[in-house]
Amino acid sequence: MSTAVKTQKLTMVQAITDAMATMMREHDDVLVLGEDVGKNGGVFRATDGLEAEFGDKRVIDTPLAESGIIGTSIGLAMNGFRPIAEMQFLGFIYPAFNQIMTHASRIRSRTLGHFTVPMVIRAPFGAGVRAPEIHSDSVEALFTHMPGIKVVIPSNAYDAKGLLIASIEDPDPVLFLEPMRCYRSHKLEVPEEKYTVEIGKGARLQEGEDVTLIAWGAMVDVIKKAAKEIEEEEGVKCDVLDLRTLYPMDRDLISESVQKTGRAVIVHEAPGTGGVGNDVVSLINDTSFLHMRSPIKRVTGHDTPVPMCAIEDDYLPDANRVKHAIMETIRF
Amino acid sequence: MNEVKLHDIGEGITEGEITHFHVSPGDSVKIDQPLVEVQTDKVTAELPSPVAGTVKEILASEGDVVTVGTTIILIEKEGSTTETPSNKETGENRPKQDSPKEKKEQSSNAVQTMTRLTRRVLAAPYTRKIARENQVDIEQVNGSGPGGRVTEEDVYQYMNGGQIQTDAESVSEEASTTPVPQAVHPKVEASEIPFKGRRKQIAQKMTQSLYTIPHVSHFDEVDLTNLLDLKKSLKDADPDGSKGMNVSLAAFFVKAIQLAMRDYPIFNAKLDEENEVIRLEGEVNMGLATDADDGLIVPVVKNVEQKSIATINREMKELIQKAKTNKLKPSDMKGGTFTISNVGPLGSTGATPIINHPEVGLMAFHKTKKMPVVINDEIVIRSIMNVSMTFDHRVADGATAVAFTNRFMHYIENPAAMTLELI
């Protein structure tokens, strides 16, 4: 059954470049636009080499104006293109928030389905790379609250390529969030050919019976580490889930897992108040209340801006905090 | 026709056992004449006649457990001329009232319904699911988890015939396999003791206290020599006790605790979790854990802060006497703010007492022994008593509790210092 697939070892950021190149080769209507994405190859080199291959008519350096980038992309998308807009950091998206909020997300319903906005907004995000203020914000919850936008967050190179291709093919706007900490943290075998990872489907990274760990983005590595250590230290076996898409959320995977384990720990680096973790708690409450053996725990960033880099590590959830929460649910 | 009903004779009782009827049908009774004696969880009470007249009918038997609101006796009022209609009325009512036995069943049902409405069961949703799937009424399951929470194991044990039974079975099995030399000891008949009334009340209170309060106990030794000397000199001055100077040690303990509370009022408090406040009490009402025939009972000496040691002593004696003869009124047991347990006369040297919920502390006094102790580098013989102080660690911390105990000991070891503090 298995046909030999040619793979190459890529970092996540290389897989993202590869996804865009793959789609641009296949479809003339796929464009890239953003600040310094052309000659410079993007602040994180994610668009490196694309201008050389596809020219400056398809890889467009824009002025420093996020609102303009998104507004232009919306217009292009409504007129037959498939733009990929790059925000240098998710924390810089606020000037474009109005465009996303009032236009991108609701063109489909406003035109009763006559027009859609098949665009992707790529944005690096998250703390842990010693970036200055604003650059490290993890504000995914602002966008999961907005009907009409899908929010996708890969945690590794393989998923990144498959999810980005699926996002470019998606007829609706997708916010594609790239955890900076994962850009070059590890390499994976990534198929050279085109493939997709379905939007809205999470992944189970490890099977376990005792407690369900749920995270996305950079926190996936944290829960994997916590799961490994807690098994060695306490013999607790964790079901480890990477949500991969925050909106729409993988209802089936989460409820199937917590109904098996009866316990859940949700980990995200955004502040707890108003965080997406609360939506996971609600989902579990709606689908699996009677299966719960203990209250659901959340391990999150604190309700403060991401602090300066000297104390950044105190802000971010780490394996110890996660292990502590796991034992609290076990010993409840 | 007047109906004499069991009314709530204090603190929201729901039922009582009829222990004795003072009257029979046909007897004429005066107003306020005792008609029937009822034993509740807390007290023995006599129900007085509300009217003067003739006892028409007695609707229960001695030994019956009746709920509040149940009619026990019918009395025809003196000078009543409307005998026929009222007779007719009761005649109509009678068949509905059922036989005493059925009534008893009804009343126990009524109690159950009440309990079900008021008891809030703690259980995780998964435990509830198990109970639901196995058609176990989770409100009937005793919780063994933290805070009295019903656990999955509790539900499974309940399904297998109850938590307590299982233990008893395994014990009896073990016992049957152990060879017992039969001729030496007469065989003890296996029997059952009904778990109700006072015993059940005690059990419920203790369980509630231990499950809700994180108990911490510490122990110390207090030198009673000076206090015993004082007690003796008082007694010598009043050999027949006619001047009320023959004072028990416990009365001094009560006073010393109250004085210590002036510096550490946190031990004369109640934790109101619902409103998130610790309520410091204005008055010091000292509960006296008393061993009565039916079990532990705690009468309360009120306002000890306003009373002399002699008055405290006299009231304590009266209360303990009432407790031993089952004559305590509900008001005698209300309003306690701290409890002492004087187990010394029974002979223990240490304990970890359970707090009288919702109070914050309890101090127990143990056996006094003459012991060699070192004072000023010399070995002398002193009378030493162990004290055990249990406190609610949610409300107070160990250091405060030790400081409180030290202050108490200061007064006991220096009775003269105590007199300086008195009004």
PDB file of C-alpha atoms in Angstrom, chain B residues 71-175:
ATOM      1  CA  THR B  71     -50.870  14.241  67.181  1.00  0.00           C
ATOM      2  CA  ILE B  72     -50.057  12.168  70.253  1.00  0.00           C
ATOM      3  CA  ILE B  73     -52.984  12.744  72.617  1.00  0.00           C
ATOM      4  CA  LEU B  74     -56.559  13.990  72.263  1.00  0.00           C
ATOM      5  CA  ILE B  75     -57.932  15.942  75.187  1.00  0.00           C
ATOM      6  CA  GLU B  76     -61.525  16.968  75.619  1.00  0.00           C
ATOM      7  CA  LYS B  77     -61.631  20.465  77.010  1.00  0.00           C
ATOM      8  CA  GLU B  78     -63.374  20.989  80.340  1.00  0.00           C
ATOM      9  CA  GLY B  79     -66.978  22.151  79.951  1.00  0.00           C
ATOM     10  CA  SER B  80     -67.072  21.277  76.293  1.00  0.00           C
ATOM     11  CA  THR B  81     -70.551  20.457  75.165  1.00  0.00           C
ATOM     12  CA  THR B  82     -69.880  19.746  71.560  1.00  0.00           C
ATOM     13  CA  GLU B  83     -68.821  16.209  72.205  1.00  0.00           C
ATOM     14  CA  THR B  84     -70.711  14.559  69.422  1.00  0.00           C
ATOM     15  CA  PRO B  85     -69.568  16.612  66.472  1.00  0.00           C
ATOM     16  CA  SER B  86     -65.953  16.584  67.567  1.00  0.00           C
ATOM     17  CA  ASN B  87     -66.133  12.873  68.181  1.00  0.00           C
ATOM     18  CA  LYS B  88     -67.553  12.499  64.743  1.00  0.00           C
ATOM     19  CA  GLU B  89     -64.806  14.611  63.387  1.00  0.00           C
ATOM     20  CA  THR B  90     -62.098  12.530  64.965  1.00  0.00           C
ATOM     21  CA  GLY B  91     -63.995   9.430  63.982  1.00  0.00           C
ATOM     22  CA  GLU B  92     -63.670  10.537  60.412  1.00  0.00           C
ATOM     23  CA  ASN B  93     -60.093  11.394  60.902  1.00  0.00           C
ATOM     24  CA  ARG B  94     -59.139   8.219  62.607  1.00  0.00           C
ATOM     25  CA  PRO B  95     -59.064   5.782  59.697  1.00  0.00           C
ATOM     26  CA  LYS B  96     -56.839   8.187  57.831  1.00  0.00           C
ATOM     27  CA  GLN B  97     -54.423   8.295  60.716  1.00  0.00           C
ATOM     28  CA  ASP B  98     -53.515   4.656  60.292  1.00  0.00           C
ATOM     29  CA  SER B  99     -52.204   2.269  62.883  1.00  0.00           C
ATOM     30  CA  PRO B 100     -49.208   3.372  64.926  1.00  0.00           C
ATOM     31  CA  LYS B 101     -46.939   1.070  62.985  1.00  0.00           C
ATOM     32  CA  GLU B 102     -47.917   2.471  59.628  1.00  0.00           C
ATOM     33  CA  LYS B 103     -47.649   5.909  61.054  1.00  0.00           C
ATOM     34  CA  LYS B 104     -44.149   5.163  62.124  1.00  0.00           C
ATOM     35  CA  GLU B 105     -43.231   4.146  58.616  1.00  0.00           C
ATOM     36  CA  GLN B 106     -44.797   7.262  57.248  1.00  0.00           C
ATOM     37  CA  SER B 107     -42.922   9.406  59.652  1.00  0.00           C
ATOM     38  CA  SER B 108     -39.607   7.851  58.815  1.00  0.00           C
ATOM     39  CA  ASN B 109     -40.377   8.477  55.164  1.00  0.00           C
ATOM     40  CA  ALA B 110     -41.083  12.060  55.958  1.00  0.00           C
ATOM     41  CA  VAL B 111     -37.750  12.364  57.693  1.00  0.00           C
ATOM     42  CA  GLN B 112     -36.000  10.827  54.758  1.00  0.00           C
ATOM     43  CA  THR B 113     -37.563  13.291  52.383  1.00  0.00           C
ATOM     44  CA  MET B 114     -36.428  16.128  54.602  1.00  0.00           C
ATOM     45  CA  THR B 115     -32.896  14.834  54.738  1.00  0.00           C
ATOM     46  CA  ARG B 116     -32.811  14.445  51.020  1.00  0.00           C
ATOM     47  CA  LEU B 117     -33.795  18.004  50.533  1.00  0.00           C
ATOM     48  CA  THR B 118     -31.253  19.422  52.912  1.00  0.00           C
ATOM     49  CA  ARG B 119     -28.222  17.201  52.411  1.00  0.00           C
ATOM     50  CA  ARG B 120     -25.964  18.275  49.615  1.00  0.00           C
ATOM     51  CA  VAL B 121     -23.960  15.374  48.256  1.00  0.00           C
ATOM     52  CA  LEU B 122     -20.441  16.066  47.082  1.00  0.00           C
ATOM     53  CA  ALA B 123     -19.435  13.877  44.163  1.00  0.00           C
ATOM     54  CA  ALA B 124     -17.524  14.265  40.925  1.00  0.00           C
ATOM     55  CA  PRO B 125     -19.662  13.991  37.796  1.00  0.00           C
ATOM     56  CA  TYR B 126     -18.082  10.655  36.879  1.00  0.00           C
ATOM     57  CA  THR B 127     -19.068   9.237  40.261  1.00  0.00           C
ATOM     58  CA  ARG B 128     -22.608  10.443  39.648  1.00  0.00           C
ATOM     59  CA  LYS B 129     -22.563   8.747  36.268  1.00  0.00           C
ATOM     60  CA  ILE B 130     -21.577   5.427  37.821  1.00  0.00           C
ATOM     61  CA  ALA B 131     -24.270   5.793  40.465  1.00  0.00           C
ATOM     62  CA  ARG B 132     -26.878   6.683  37.860  1.00  0.00           C
ATOM     63  CA  GLU B 133     -25.965   3.790  35.580  1.00  0.00           C
ATOM     64  CA  ASN B 134     -26.201   1.360  38.471  1.00  0.00           C
ATOM     65  CA  GLN B 135     -29.393   2.902  39.803  1.00  0.00           C
ATOM     66  CA  VAL B 136     -27.746   3.856  43.057  1.00  0.00           C
ATOM     67  CA  ASP B 137     -29.265   6.875  44.794  1.00  0.00           C
ATOM     68  CA  ILE B 138     -26.079   8.772  45.433  1.00  0.00           C
ATOM     69  CA  GLU B 139     -27.659  10.588  48.363  1.00  0.00           C
ATOM     70  CA  GLN B 140     -27.760   7.311  50.238  1.00  0.00           C
ATOM     71  CA  VAL B 141     -24.037   6.692  49.862  1.00  0.00           C
ATOM     72  CA  ASN B 142     -21.669   7.732  52.611  1.00  0.00           C
ATOM     73  CA  GLY B 143     -18.703   9.655  51.286  1.00  0.00           C
ATOM     74  CA  SER B 144     -15.208   8.708  52.379  1.00  0.00           C
ATOM     75  CA  GLY B 145     -13.341  11.199  50.195  1.00  0.00           C
ATOM     76  CA  PRO B 146     -11.963  14.624  51.059  1.00  0.00           C
ATOM     77  CA  GLY B 147     -14.620  16.838  52.619  1.00  0.00           C
ATOM     78  CA  GLY B 148     -16.993  13.874  52.758  1.00  0.00           C
ATOM     79  CA  ARG B 149     -17.035  13.513  49.001  1.00  0.00           C
ATOM     80  CA  VAL B 150     -18.601  10.351  47.625  1.00  0.00           C
ATOM     81  CA  THR B 151     -15.963   8.515  45.602  1.00  0.00           C
ATOM     82  CA  GLU B 152     -16.300   5.880  42.899  1.00  0.00           C
ATOM     83  CA  GLU B 153     -15.184   3.288  45.443  1.00  0.00           C
ATOM     84  CA  ASP B 154     -17.932   4.376  47.834  1.00  0.00           C
ATOM     85  CA  VAL B 155     -20.533   3.776  45.129  1.00  0.00           C
ATOM     86  CA  TYR B 156     -19.118   0.346  44.298  1.00  0.00           C
ATOM     87  CA  GLN B 157     -18.972  -0.565  47.972  1.00  0.00           C
ATOM     88  CA  TYR B 158     -22.514   0.623  48.447  1.00  0.00           C
ATOM     89  CA  MET B 159     -23.592  -1.634  45.564  1.00  0.00           C
ATOM     90  CA  ASN B 160     -21.817  -4.536  47.187  1.00  0.00           C
ATOM     91  CA  GLY B 161     -23.852  -4.184  50.320  1.00  0.00           C
ATOM     92  CA  GLY B 162     -22.620  -1.147  52.095  1.00  0.00           C
ATOM     93  CA  GLN B 163     -19.361   0.160  53.337  1.00  0.00           C
ATOM     94  CA  ILE B 164     -19.653  -0.790  56.981  1.00  0.00           C
ATOM     95  CA  GLN B 165     -21.099  -4.231  56.400  1.00  0.00           C
ATOM     96  CA  THR B 166     -18.172  -5.303  54.295  1.00  0.00           C
ATOM     97  CA  ASP B 167     -15.803  -4.589  57.137  1.00  0.00           C
ATOM     98  CA  ALA B 168     -17.957  -6.354  59.682  1.00  0.00           C
ATOM     99  CA  GLU B 169     -18.188  -9.407  57.470  1.00  0.00           C
ATOM    100  CA  SER B 170     -14.478  -9.701  57.024  1.00  0.00           C
ATOM    101  CA  VAL B 171     -13.961  -9.357  60.754  1.00  0.00           C
ATOM    102  CA  SER B 172     -16.486 -12.027  61.598  1.00  0.00           C
ATOM    103  CA  GLU B 173     -14.991 -14.342  59.009  1.00  0.00           C
ATOM    104  CA  GLU B 174     -11.626 -13.925  60.595  1.00  0.00           C
ATOM    105  CA  ALA B 175     -13.097 -14.486  64.012  1.00  0.00           C
TER     106      ALA B 175
END
